[in-house]
Amino acid sequence: MMMGESYSKRRGTGKREISIVSRVLVYTVLIAFTVMTMYPIIWLVLSSFKTTQEFQINRLGLPRYWTLDNYPNAWRIGGFGGLFLNSLFYTGVSTAAIIILSLAASFGFAKLKSRATPFLHGSFVVGILLTLQSIMVPLFLMANATHLYDTRLGVLIPYIGIGLPLGVYLCTEYIKSIPDSVVESARIDGASYLRIFSSIVVPMARPVTTTLAILNVTSIWNEFMLINILVSKNSLKSLPVGILKFSGALSSDYGKQFAALVIGMLPMLIFYLIFRSQITKGVSAGAVKG
Amino acid sequence: MKRSKWRAEEHRAYLTLVLPAILIYWAVMAFPTVFSVALSLTDYNGGRLFSSANPVHFAGLTHYVRMFSDPYFWISLKNNFYIIFVSVFGQIPLGFILAYILFRKLVKMPGFFQTMIYLPSIISTIVVGILWQSFFSPYGPFSEFMQRFKPGWENTLFINPRTAMLPVLFVVLWMYTGTYLIIFLANLQKIEPHIIEAARIDGASEGQVLKYVILPALSGVIVTSAILAISGSLQSFNLIFAMTAGNPARRTSVLSLYMYDNAFRGAPDYPLANAISTFMVVISFALILVTKALEGRFGGRE
């Protein structure tokens, strides 16, 4: 969308002539970047179709004998089926909760009058710059104290809490831009605030909801540091934790390691191919967070 | 009468809307941050809090003194600075140049090149880390290439403490340049196209357009991006955790990994870990103040 719009404005090509030298230079740089992106990925995919024995003698070339065995083996040894479902569960539930809670709080901050708003809203804005690392030890201690260690809820609550600062910040900015008169006229017609929220604000906030969904799906899907310390049961872990296992104990079994990496890479690649334009928009909108 | 009923409903609605988010956020982020600062000033190292069997003593700044006298702290801090350097002087200029090339349509297929440059930041950090670790390892393509140029070349990249950080820095550049490309491109597209057209018609060269139209319009975004790059670099953890785990001999450690090692690897040293994270929070907040000051000067982030 974003890209398409401006490219379609393109006029005659004669106007932006640049010298041959700069043109060659520009293409060299861009092709270099393309090779740098694609080569490691292609190497990875090709290697994942080699047996470990073949990889040891043929590290760069095409597989002489294509094998598919690495994939089912890696999938089974890594227990990826269960981990994949866990990842879907954590990502889906946390993202949905972050969006609903952020929209609700932001509607309160943006359209309802309260003297507490500057302080409460300010506390979320500060949270955008708090680091995950600085809460790891306390969260671990708290999870143990509340018996939430090794439970799904003990993973979900921190994920939701960590996503809220940016969510509340972006939603408040967005809901502020909805005219007050929309809310006021609904009030005069007798609608309660909660009704206005669910039938007017939520549908109108569609664009910011998309941005939040994109940002949170990518960050929660890839998260592995917190879940690594909050959960020890294999049955509760997520896909990235399972993939990490292949770099440690199983790292000499190259074929399976590469297959595991491809499996780990695919979901986000597919997600990107489907939501490409929304993702690029979401990234620049969410750039308030480093 | 009706008015006060309205006020009461507004008040109730406010609480219903705002409280759930407040409770979760304060429990998960606000409180732990304060808790961590408090713990860094005590000798608490696990076990039950507030029980007479496990009394907690005030320790003052002892753990901060320990932190500052630990060589690993300085190694980690130095590595954080390398990453900051690569981010600010690598990712941002490269991201800007690439965004400019695509924005001014100096090449065919800008959409394709945009995808190619951005793709690395889509892949899970854990996959990127292990993939490049394999790539640079003795069994990876990098060794093969080097051995073709220089027969007998031995790959000690990750074993030699002096070179182990180089592949990491390369991957940092590889992975995040695309993010800045996207941010700059989005902001370049906010510039009115006919301002540029007009300057070109008036005879301005490509270089002059860049200098007098585009750079001034983007100065705010560049400053904000730099601050974000610095704070992001301070927090870098995932990539290094997956790629080297801080090895060899913790020479590729960074502050967050140094904190993690002290808290969760081997015998836990929570007070030291909390002191490290407090140090990181302080730097983070110093950065917010710098951002605010610079934003005032350069006219906001838009």
Coordinates of C-alpha atoms in Angstrom, one line a residue:
Chain A
M1 CA 0.0 0.0 0.0
M2 CA 2.6 2.5 1.2
M3 CA 5.0 1.6 -1.5
G4 CA 2.5 1.1 -4.2
E5 CA 1.0 4.6 -3.8
S6 CA 4.3 6.4 -4.4
Y7 CA 5.5 4.2 -7.2
S8 CA 2.4 4.8 -9.1
K9 CA 3.1 8.5 -9.0
R10 CA 6.2 7.8 -11.0
R11 CA 6.3 10.0 -14.2
G12 CA 8.6 9.9 -17.2
T13 CA 12.0 8.3 -16.4
G14 CA 14.0 10.9 -18.2
K15 CA 13.8 13.3 -15.3
R16 CA 15.8 11.5 -12.8
E17 CA 18.8 10.7 -14.9
I18 CA 21.8 9.9 -12.8
S19 CA 25.2 9.2 -14.2
I20 CA 26.2 5.7 -15.3
V21 CA 28.8 5.5 -12.6
S22 CA 26.3 6.2 -9.8
R23 CA 23.8 3.8 -11.4
V24 CA 26.3 1.0 -11.4
L25 CA 27.3 1.9 -7.8
V26 CA 23.7 1.9 -6.7
Y27 CA 22.9 -1.4 -8.3
T28 CA 26.1 -3.0 -6.9
V29 CA 25.1 -2.0 -3.3
L30 CA 21.5 -3.3 -3.7
I31 CA 22.6 -6.5 -5.3
A32 CA 25.2 -7.0 -2.6
F33 CA 22.4 -6.7 0.0
T34 CA 20.2 -9.1 -1.9
V35 CA 23.0 -11.7 -2.1
M36 CA 23.8 -11.2 1.6
T37 CA 20.1 -11.9 2.5
M38 CA 19.5 -14.8 0.1
Y39 CA 22.7 -16.7 0.2
P40 CA 22.7 -17.8 3.8
I41 CA 19.0 -18.7 3.5
I42 CA 19.5 -20.7 0.3
W43 CA 22.6 -22.4 1.8
L44 CA 20.5 -23.3 4.9
V45 CA 17.6 -24.7 2.8
L46 CA 19.9 -26.7 0.6
S47 CA 21.8 -28.1 3.6
S48 CA 18.6 -29.2 5.2
F49 CA 18.0 -31.6 2.3
K50 CA 21.4 -33.3 2.8
T51 CA 22.2 -36.1 5.1
T52 CA 24.6 -35.3 7.8
Q53 CA 27.2 -37.5 6.1
E54 CA 26.8 -35.8 2.8
F55 CA 27.0 -32.3 4.5
Q56 CA 30.4 -33.2 5.9
I57 CA 31.9 -33.7 2.5
N58 CA 29.7 -31.4 0.4
R59 CA 29.1 -28.2 2.3
L60 CA 28.3 -25.7 -0.3
G61 CA 27.0 -27.5 -3.4
L62 CA 23.6 -28.8 -4.3
P63 CA 22.6 -32.1 -2.6
R64 CA 23.7 -35.0 -4.7
Y65 CA 21.1 -37.1 -3.0
W66 CA 18.1 -35.1 -1.8
T67 CA 16.7 -36.4 1.4
L68 CA 13.5 -35.4 3.2
D69 CA 14.2 -37.4 6.3
N70 CA 15.6 -34.4 8.3
Y71 CA 12.3 -32.7 8.5
P72 CA 10.2 -35.5 10.1
N73 CA 13.1 -36.4 12.3
A74 CA 13.7 -32.9 13.6
W75 CA 10.0 -32.4 14.0
R76 CA 9.7 -35.5 16.1
I77 CA 12.9 -35.1 18.2
G78 CA 12.2 -31.4 18.8
G79 CA 8.6 -32.1 19.7
F80 CA 7.7 -29.3 17.4
G81 CA 4.0 -30.2 17.1
G82 CA 3.3 -29.4 20.7
L83 CA 5.7 -26.4 20.8
F84 CA 4.0 -25.0 17.7
L85 CA 0.6 -25.2 19.3
N86 CA 2.0 -23.6 22.4
S87 CA 3.5 -20.7 20.4
L88 CA 0.2 -20.2 18.6
F89 CA -1.6 -20.2 22.0
Y90 CA 0.7 -17.8 23.7
T91 CA 0.9 -15.5 20.7
G92 CA -2.9 -15.5 20.0
V93 CA -4.1 -15.1 23.6
S94 CA -1.6 -12.4 24.6
T95 CA -2.1 -10.4 21.4
A96 CA -5.8 -10.4 21.8
A97 CA -5.7 -9.5 25.5
I98 CA -3.1 -6.7 24.8
I99 CA -5.4 -5.2 22.1
I100 CA -8.6 -5.3 24.2
L101 CA -7.0 -4.1 27.4
S102 CA -5.1 -1.3 25.5
L103 CA -8.2 -0.1 23.7
A104 CA -10.3 -0.1 26.9
A105 CA -7.7 1.8 28.9
S106 CA -7.0 4.2 26.1
F107 CA -10.7 5.0 25.6
G108 CA -10.8 5.9 29.3
F109 CA -7.7 8.0 29.1
A110 CA -8.7 9.8 25.9
K111 CA -12.4 10.4 26.3
L112 CA -13.5 10.2 29.9
K113 CA -12.7 12.8 32.4
S114 CA -10.5 11.9 35.4
R115 CA -7.9 13.7 37.4
A116 CA -5.9 10.4 37.6
T117 CA -5.3 10.2 33.8
P118 CA -2.0 12.2 33.5
F119 CA -0.4 10.0 36.2
L120 CA -1.9 6.7 35.0
H121 CA -1.3 7.3 31.4
G122 CA 2.2 8.6 32.1
S123 CA 3.1 5.4 33.9
F124 CA 2.5 3.5 30.7
V125 CA 4.6 5.9 28.6
V126 CA 7.5 5.4 31.0
G127 CA 7.0 1.7 30.5
I128 CA 7.8 1.9 26.8
L129 CA 11.5 2.4 27.7
L130 CA 11.7 -0.1 30.6
T131 CA 13.9 -3.0 29.6
L132 CA 12.8 -6.6 29.7
Q133 CA 16.1 -7.6 31.3
S134 CA 15.5 -5.3 34.3
I135 CA 12.4 -7.2 35.3
M136 CA 13.6 -10.8 34.7
V137 CA 14.8 -11.6 38.2
P138 CA 11.8 -10.0 40.0
L139 CA 9.4 -11.8 37.6
F140 CA 11.1 -15.1 38.3
L141 CA 10.9 -14.6 42.1
M142 CA 7.3 -13.4 41.8
A143 CA 6.3 -16.4 39.6
N144 CA 7.7 -18.7 42.3
A145 CA 6.1 -16.8 45.2
T146 CA 2.6 -16.9 43.5
H147 CA 3.0 -20.5 42.3
L148 CA 2.6 -19.3 38.7
Y149 CA 6.0 -20.8 37.8
D150 CA 5.6 -23.6 35.2
T151 CA 2.0 -22.6 34.3
R152 CA 0.6 -21.2 31.1
L153 CA -1.0 -18.3 33.0
G154 CA 2.5 -17.5 34.4
V155 CA 3.7 -17.0 30.8
L156 CA 0.6 -15.1 29.5
I157 CA 0.4 -12.5 32.3
P158 CA 4.0 -11.1 31.7
Y159 CA 3.5 -11.2 28.0
I160 CA 0.3 -9.2 28.2
G161 CA 1.9 -6.7 30.7
I162 CA 4.9 -6.2 28.6
G163 CA 2.8 -5.4 25.5
L164 CA 0.6 -2.9 27.2
P165 CA 2.8 0.2 27.4
L166 CA 3.2 0.5 23.6
G167 CA -0.4 -0.6 23.1
V168 CA -1.8 2.0 25.5
Y169 CA 0.4 4.7 24.0
L170 CA -0.5 4.0 20.4
C171 CA -4.3 3.5 21.1
T172 CA -4.6 6.7 23.2
E173 CA -3.0 8.7 20.4
Y174 CA -5.4 7.1 18.0
I175 CA -8.6 7.5 20.0
K176 CA -7.8 11.1 20.8
S177 CA -8.1 11.7 17.0
I178 CA -11.8 10.5 17.1
P179 CA -13.9 13.6 17.4
D180 CA -15.5 14.2 20.9
S181 CA -18.8 14.8 19.2
V182 CA -19.1 11.1 18.2
V183 CA -19.0 10.1 21.8
E184 CA -21.2 13.0 23.0
S185 CA -24.0 12.4 20.6
A186 CA -24.0 8.7 21.5
R187 CA -24.2 9.8 25.2
I188 CA -27.2 12.0 24.4
D189 CA -28.9 9.1 22.7
G190 CA -28.6 7.3 26.0
A191 CA -25.7 4.8 25.2
S192 CA -23.6 3.8 28.2
Y193 CA -19.8 4.3 28.0
L194 CA -19.2 0.6 27.8
R195 CA -21.7 0.3 24.9
I196 CA -20.0 3.3 23.1
F197 CA -16.7 1.5 23.6
S198 CA -17.8 -1.8 22.1
S199 CA -20.0 -0.5 19.3
I200 CA -18.2 2.7 18.3
V201 CA -14.6 2.9 19.5
V202 CA -13.5 -0.7 18.8
P203 CA -14.8 -0.7 15.2
M204 CA -13.3 2.8 14.5
A205 CA -9.9 1.8 15.9
R206 CA -9.3 -0.9 13.3
P207 CA -6.1 0.6 11.9
V208 CA -4.3 0.9 15.2
T209 CA -5.6 -2.6 16.1
T210 CA -3.9 -4.0 13.0
T211 CA -0.6 -2.2 13.9
L212 CA -0.7 -3.6 17.4
A213 CA -1.5 -7.1 16.2
I214 CA 1.4 -7.1 13.8
L215 CA 3.9 -5.7 16.4
N216 CA 2.8 -8.1 19.1
V217 CA 2.5 -11.2 17.0
T218 CA 6.1 -10.8 15.7
S219 CA 7.6 -10.0 19.1
I220 CA 5.7 -12.7 21.1
W221 CA 6.2 -15.4 18.5
N222 CA 10.0 -14.8 18.7
E223 CA 10.2 -14.3 22.4
F224 CA 12.3 -17.0 24.2
M225 CA 14.2 -15.3 27.0
L226 CA 11.3 -14.9 29.5
I227 CA 9.7 -18.3 28.7
N228 CA 13.0 -19.9 29.2
I229 CA 13.2 -18.7 32.8
L230 CA 9.4 -18.9 33.7
V231 CA 8.8 -22.4 32.5
S232 CA 10.9 -25.6 32.9
K233 CA 8.4 -28.3 31.6
N234 CA 9.0 -29.1 28.0
S235 CA 5.2 -29.4 27.4
L236 CA 4.8 -25.6 28.1
K237 CA 7.7 -24.2 26.1
S238 CA 7.4 -22.5 22.7
L239 CA 8.9 -23.0 19.3
P240 CA 12.0 -20.8 19.7
V241 CA 13.0 -22.6 22.8
G242 CA 12.8 -25.9 21.0
I243 CA 14.9 -24.6 18.1
L244 CA 17.6 -23.4 20.5
K245 CA 17.9 -27.0 21.7
F246 CA 19.3 -28.0 18.3
S247 CA 22.2 -25.6 18.6
G248 CA 23.4 -27.2 21.8
A249 CA 23.3 -30.9 22.4
L250 CA 22.3 -31.8 18.8
S251 CA 24.5 -29.4 17.0
S252 CA 26.7 -32.0 15.4
D253 CA 23.7 -33.6 13.8
Y254 CA 23.7 -31.0 11.0
G255 CA 21.0 -32.2 8.8
K256 CA 18.4 -32.1 11.6
Q257 CA 19.7 -28.8 12.9
F258 CA 19.2 -27.2 9.5
A259 CA 15.8 -28.7 9.1
A260 CA 14.9 -27.3 12.5
L261 CA 16.0 -23.9 11.5
V262 CA 14.0 -23.9 8.3
I263 CA 10.9 -25.0 10.3
G264 CA 11.6 -22.1 12.7
M265 CA 12.0 -19.6 9.9
L266 CA 8.9 -20.6 7.9
P267 CA 6.0 -19.3 10.1
M268 CA 7.3 -15.7 10.2
L269 CA 8.2 -15.8 6.4
I270 CA 4.6 -16.8 5.6
F271 CA 3.3 -14.2 8.0
Y272 CA 5.4 -11.6 6.2
L273 CA 4.3 -12.6 2.7
I274 CA 0.6 -12.4 3.7
F275 CA 0.8 -9.1 5.6
R276 CA 3.7 -7.4 3.9
S277 CA 2.2 -3.9 3.6
Q278 CA 0.6 -3.9 7.0
I279 CA 3.9 -5.0 8.5
T280 CA 6.0 -2.2 6.9
K281 CA 3.4 0.3 8.1
G282 CA 3.3 -1.2 11.6
V283 CA 7.0 -1.1 11.9
S284 CA 7.2 2.6 11.2
A285 CA 4.3 3.3 13.5
G286 CA 5.8 1.3 16.3
A287 CA 9.2 2.9 15.9
V288 CA 8.7 4.7 19.2
K289 CA 9.9 1.4 20.7
G290 CA 13.5 0.6 19.9
Chain B
M1 CA -29.5 15.4 39.9
K2 CA -29.2 13.8 36.5
R3 CA -25.8 15.4 36.1
S4 CA -24.4 13.8 39.2
K5 CA -25.7 10.4 38.1
W6 CA -23.9 10.9 34.8
R7 CA -20.7 11.7 36.6
A8 CA -21.0 8.6 38.7
E9 CA -21.5 6.5 35.7
E10 CA -18.5 8.1 34.0
H11 CA -16.5 7.4 37.0
R12 CA -17.5 3.7 37.2
A13 CA -16.9 3.3 33.4
Y14 CA -13.5 4.9 33.8
L15 CA -12.5 2.4 36.4
T16 CA -13.9 -0.6 34.5
L17 CA -12.0 0.4 31.4
V18 CA -8.7 1.4 32.9
L19 CA -8.2 -0.9 35.9
P20 CA -7.5 -4.2 34.2
A21 CA -4.7 -2.8 32.1
I22 CA -3.3 -0.8 35.1
L23 CA -3.3 -3.9 37.4
I24 CA -1.5 -6.2 34.9
Y25 CA 1.0 -3.6 33.8
W26 CA 1.9 -2.5 37.3
A27 CA 2.2 -6.0 38.5
V28 CA 4.3 -7.2 35.6
M29 CA 6.5 -4.1 34.8
A30 CA 6.2 -1.2 37.1
F31 CA 6.4 -3.1 40.4
P32 CA 9.2 -5.4 39.3
T33 CA 11.4 -2.5 38.2
V34 CA 11.1 -0.8 41.6
F35 CA 11.5 -4.2 43.3
S36 CA 14.7 -4.9 41.4
V37 CA 16.1 -1.5 42.4
A38 CA 15.2 -2.3 46.0
L39 CA 16.7 -5.8 45.9
S40 CA 20.0 -4.4 44.5
L41 CA 20.5 -2.6 47.7
T42 CA 20.0 -5.7 49.9
D43 CA 21.8 -9.0 50.3
Y44 CA 18.6 -11.0 49.4
N45 CA 19.7 -14.0 47.3
G46 CA 16.7 -16.3 47.0
G47 CA 14.5 -18.1 49.5
R48 CA 11.3 -16.7 51.1
L49 CA 11.0 -13.0 51.5
F50 CA 9.7 -11.4 54.8
S51 CA 10.3 -14.5 56.8
S52 CA 12.2 -14.5 60.1
A53 CA 14.2 -17.5 59.0
N54 CA 15.6 -15.6 56.0
P55 CA 16.2 -12.0 57.1
V56 CA 17.2 -9.5 54.4
H57 CA 19.8 -6.9 55.2
F58 CA 20.4 -3.6 53.7
A59 CA 23.7 -3.7 51.8
G60 CA 24.0 -0.2 50.6
L61 CA 26.0 0.1 47.4
T62 CA 28.2 -2.9 48.0
H63 CA 26.9 -4.7 44.9
Y64 CA 27.4 -1.7 42.7
V65 CA 31.0 -1.6 43.9
R66 CA 31.3 -5.3 43.1
M67 CA 29.8 -4.7 39.7
F68 CA 32.2 -1.9 38.8
S69 CA 35.2 -3.9 39.9
D70 CA 34.2 -7.0 37.9
P71 CA 36.3 -7.2 34.7
Y72 CA 33.3 -9.0 33.0
F73 CA 31.2 -5.9 33.6
W74 CA 33.6 -3.8 31.6
I75 CA 34.0 -6.4 28.8
S76 CA 30.2 -6.5 28.5
L77 CA 29.9 -2.7 28.6
K78 CA 32.6 -2.4 25.9
N79 CA 30.7 -4.9 23.7
N80 CA 27.5 -2.9 24.2
F81 CA 29.4 0.1 22.9
Y82 CA 30.6 -1.8 19.9
I83 CA 27.0 -2.7 19.1
I84 CA 25.9 0.9 19.7
F85 CA 28.6 2.0 17.3
V86 CA 27.5 -0.4 14.6
S87 CA 23.9 0.7 15.0
V88 CA 24.4 4.4 14.9
F89 CA 27.2 4.6 12.3
G90 CA 26.3 1.5 10.3
Q91 CA 22.6 0.7 10.4
I92 CA 21.3 4.2 10.4
P93 CA 23.5 5.7 7.6
L94 CA 23.0 2.5 5.5
G95 CA 19.3 2.5 6.2
F96 CA 19.1 6.1 5.2
I97 CA 21.1 5.7 2.0
L98 CA 19.1 2.6 0.9
A99 CA 15.8 4.4 1.8
Y100 CA 16.9 7.4 -0.3
I101 CA 17.8 5.2 -3.3
L102 CA 14.4 3.4 -3.2
F103 CA 12.4 6.6 -2.5
R104 CA 14.0 8.5 -5.4
K105 CA 13.5 5.4 -7.6
L106 CA 17.1 5.3 -8.7
V107 CA 16.7 1.6 -9.5
K108 CA 14.2 -0.7 -11.1
M109 CA 12.1 -3.0 -8.9
P110 CA 12.4 -1.0 -5.6
G111 CA 9.7 -3.2 -4.0
F112 CA 11.8 -6.3 -4.6
F113 CA 15.0 -4.7 -3.1
Q114 CA 13.0 -3.4 -0.1
T115 CA 11.9 -6.9 0.6
M116 CA 15.4 -8.3 0.3
I117 CA 16.8 -5.7 2.7
Y118 CA 14.0 -6.0 5.2
L119 CA 13.7 -9.8 5.1
P120 CA 16.4 -10.5 7.7
S121 CA 14.5 -8.6 10.4
I122 CA 11.5 -10.8 9.9
I123 CA 13.3 -14.1 10.6
S124 CA 13.2 -15.2 14.3
T125 CA 16.3 -13.9 16.2
I126 CA 17.0 -17.4 17.4
V127 CA 17.1 -18.8 13.8
V128 CA 19.3 -15.9 12.7
G129 CA 21.7 -16.5 15.5
I130 CA 22.1 -20.2 14.9
L131 CA 22.2 -19.8 11.2
W132 CA 25.0 -17.3 11.2
Q133 CA 26.8 -19.2 13.9
S134 CA 26.9 -22.2 11.5
F135 CA 27.8 -19.9 8.6
F136 CA 30.9 -18.6 10.3
S137 CA 31.8 -21.9 12.0
P138 CA 34.6 -24.1 10.8
Y139 CA 32.1 -26.2 8.9
G140 CA 30.2 -23.3 7.3
P141 CA 30.5 -21.5 4.0
F142 CA 32.7 -18.7 5.3
S143 CA 35.6 -21.1 6.1
E144 CA 35.2 -22.8 2.7
F145 CA 35.4 -19.4 0.9
M146 CA 38.5 -18.3 2.9
Q147 CA 40.2 -21.7 2.3
R148 CA 39.7 -21.3 -1.4
F149 CA 41.5 -17.9 -1.3
K150 CA 44.0 -18.9 1.3
P151 CA 44.7 -22.6 1.4
G152 CA 45.3 -23.8 4.9
W153 CA 43.4 -20.9 6.5
E154 CA 42.2 -21.9 9.9
N155 CA 38.9 -20.7 11.2
T156 CA 39.4 -19.4 14.7
L157 CA 36.8 -16.6 14.5
F158 CA 34.7 -17.8 17.5
I159 CA 37.7 -19.2 19.5
N160 CA 39.9 -16.2 19.4
P161 CA 38.6 -13.7 22.0
R162 CA 39.8 -10.8 19.8
T163 CA 37.8 -11.7 16.8
A164 CA 34.7 -13.4 18.3
M165 CA 32.8 -10.1 18.4
L166 CA 33.2 -9.4 14.6
P167 CA 30.7 -12.0 13.3
V168 CA 28.2 -10.8 16.0
L169 CA 28.6 -7.1 14.9
F170 CA 28.2 -8.2 11.2
V171 CA 24.9 -9.9 12.0
V172 CA 23.7 -7.0 14.0
L173 CA 24.2 -4.9 10.9
W174 CA 22.7 -7.5 8.6
M175 CA 19.6 -8.0 10.7
Y176 CA 18.5 -4.5 11.6
T177 CA 19.4 -2.2 8.7
G178 CA 16.1 -3.1 7.0
T179 CA 14.1 -1.8 10.0
Y180 CA 15.7 1.6 9.6
L181 CA 15.2 1.5 5.9
I182 CA 11.4 1.0 6.5
I183 CA 11.3 3.8 9.1
F184 CA 13.1 6.3 6.9
L185 CA 11.2 5.3 3.8
A186 CA 7.9 5.9 5.6
N187 CA 9.0 9.3 6.6
L188 CA 10.4 10.2 3.2
Q189 CA 7.0 9.4 1.7
K190 CA 5.5 12.1 3.9
I191 CA 7.5 14.8 2.1
E192 CA 5.3 16.5 -0.5
P193 CA 6.5 15.2 -3.9
H194 CA 6.0 18.5 -5.7
I195 CA 8.5 20.2 -3.4
I196 CA 11.2 17.9 -4.7
E197 CA 9.9 18.3 -8.3
A198 CA 9.9 22.0 -8.0
A199 CA 13.5 22.0 -6.7
R200 CA 14.5 19.8 -9.6
I201 CA 12.8 22.1 -12.2
D202 CA 14.6 25.1 -10.6
G203 CA 17.8 23.3 -11.5
A204 CA 18.8 21.8 -8.2
S205 CA 21.0 18.7 -8.5
E206 CA 20.2 15.4 -6.8
G207 CA 22.8 16.2 -4.2
Q208 CA 21.3 19.6 -3.5
V209 CA 17.8 18.1 -3.2
L210 CA 19.2 15.7 -0.6
K211 CA 21.0 18.4 1.3
Y212 CA 18.4 21.2 1.3
V213 CA 15.1 19.4 1.1
I214 CA 15.4 15.8 2.4
L215 CA 17.9 15.9 5.2
P216 CA 16.3 18.9 7.0
A217 CA 12.9 17.2 6.7
L218 CA 14.3 14.0 8.3
S219 CA 16.6 15.4 10.9
G220 CA 14.0 14.7 13.7
V221 CA 13.5 11.1 12.7
I222 CA 17.2 10.5 12.4
V223 CA 17.9 11.8 15.9
T224 CA 15.0 9.7 17.3
S225 CA 16.2 6.6 15.4
A226 CA 19.7 7.1 16.8
I227 CA 18.4 7.2 20.4
L228 CA 16.2 4.2 19.7
A229 CA 19.2 2.4 18.2
I230 CA 21.2 3.1 21.3
S231 CA 18.6 2.0 23.7
G232 CA 17.9 -1.1 21.5
S233 CA 21.7 -1.9 21.5
L234 CA 21.9 -1.6 25.2
Q235 CA 19.2 -4.3 25.5
S236 CA 20.5 -6.7 22.9
F237 CA 20.4 -10.2 24.2
N238 CA 18.5 -12.7 22.0
L239 CA 20.9 -12.6 19.1
I240 CA 24.1 -13.0 21.1
F241 CA 22.4 -15.6 23.4
A242 CA 21.7 -17.7 20.3
M243 CA 24.9 -17.0 18.4
T244 CA 27.7 -17.3 21.0
A245 CA 26.0 -17.3 24.4
G246 CA 28.8 -14.9 25.4
N247 CA 31.7 -17.3 24.6
P248 CA 34.6 -17.7 24.4
A249 CA 35.2 -17.1 28.0
R250 CA 32.4 -14.5 28.1
R251 CA 34.3 -12.2 25.7
T252 CA 31.2 -11.6 23.6
S253 CA 29.0 -10.9 26.6
V254 CA 26.8 -7.8 26.8
L255 CA 25.2 -6.2 29.9
S256 CA 21.9 -8.1 29.7
L257 CA 23.7 -11.4 29.2
Y258 CA 26.1 -10.6 32.0
M259 CA 23.0 -10.0 34.2
Y260 CA 21.4 -13.2 33.0
D261 CA 24.5 -15.2 33.7
N262 CA 24.7 -13.9 37.2
A263 CA 21.0 -14.6 37.9
F264 CA 20.3 -17.9 36.1
R265 CA 23.5 -19.7 35.2
G266 CA 25.4 -21.4 37.9
A267 CA 25.1 -20.2 41.5
P268 CA 22.6 -17.3 41.5
D269 CA 23.8 -13.9 42.5
Y270 CA 20.6 -12.0 42.5
P271 CA 21.9 -8.8 44.2
L272 CA 24.6 -8.4 41.6
A273 CA 22.1 -9.2 38.8
N274 CA 19.7 -6.6 40.2
A275 CA 22.5 -4.0 40.4
I276 CA 23.3 -4.6 36.7
S277 CA 19.7 -4.2 35.7
T278 CA 19.3 -1.1 37.7
F279 CA 22.4 0.3 36.0
M280 CA 20.7 -0.5 32.6
V281 CA 17.4 1.2 33.7
V282 CA 19.4 4.3 34.7
I283 CA 21.1 4.5 31.3
S284 CA 17.7 4.0 29.6
F285 CA 16.2 6.9 31.5
A286 CA 19.1 9.1 30.8
L287 CA 18.4 8.3 27.2
I288 CA 14.8 9.4 27.5
L289 CA 16.0 12.8 28.9
V290 CA 18.5 13.1 26.0
T291 CA 15.7 12.3 23.5
K292 CA 13.4 14.9 25.0
A293 CA 16.1 17.5 24.9
L294 CA 17.0 16.7 21.3
E295 CA 13.4 16.5 20.2
G296 CA 12.8 20.0 21.4
R297 CA 15.8 21.1 19.4
F298 CA 15.2 19.3 16.2
G299 CA 11.4 19.6 16.2
G300 CA 9.9 16.3 17.1
R301 CA 9.9 12.8 15.7
E302 CA 7.7 13.4 12.7

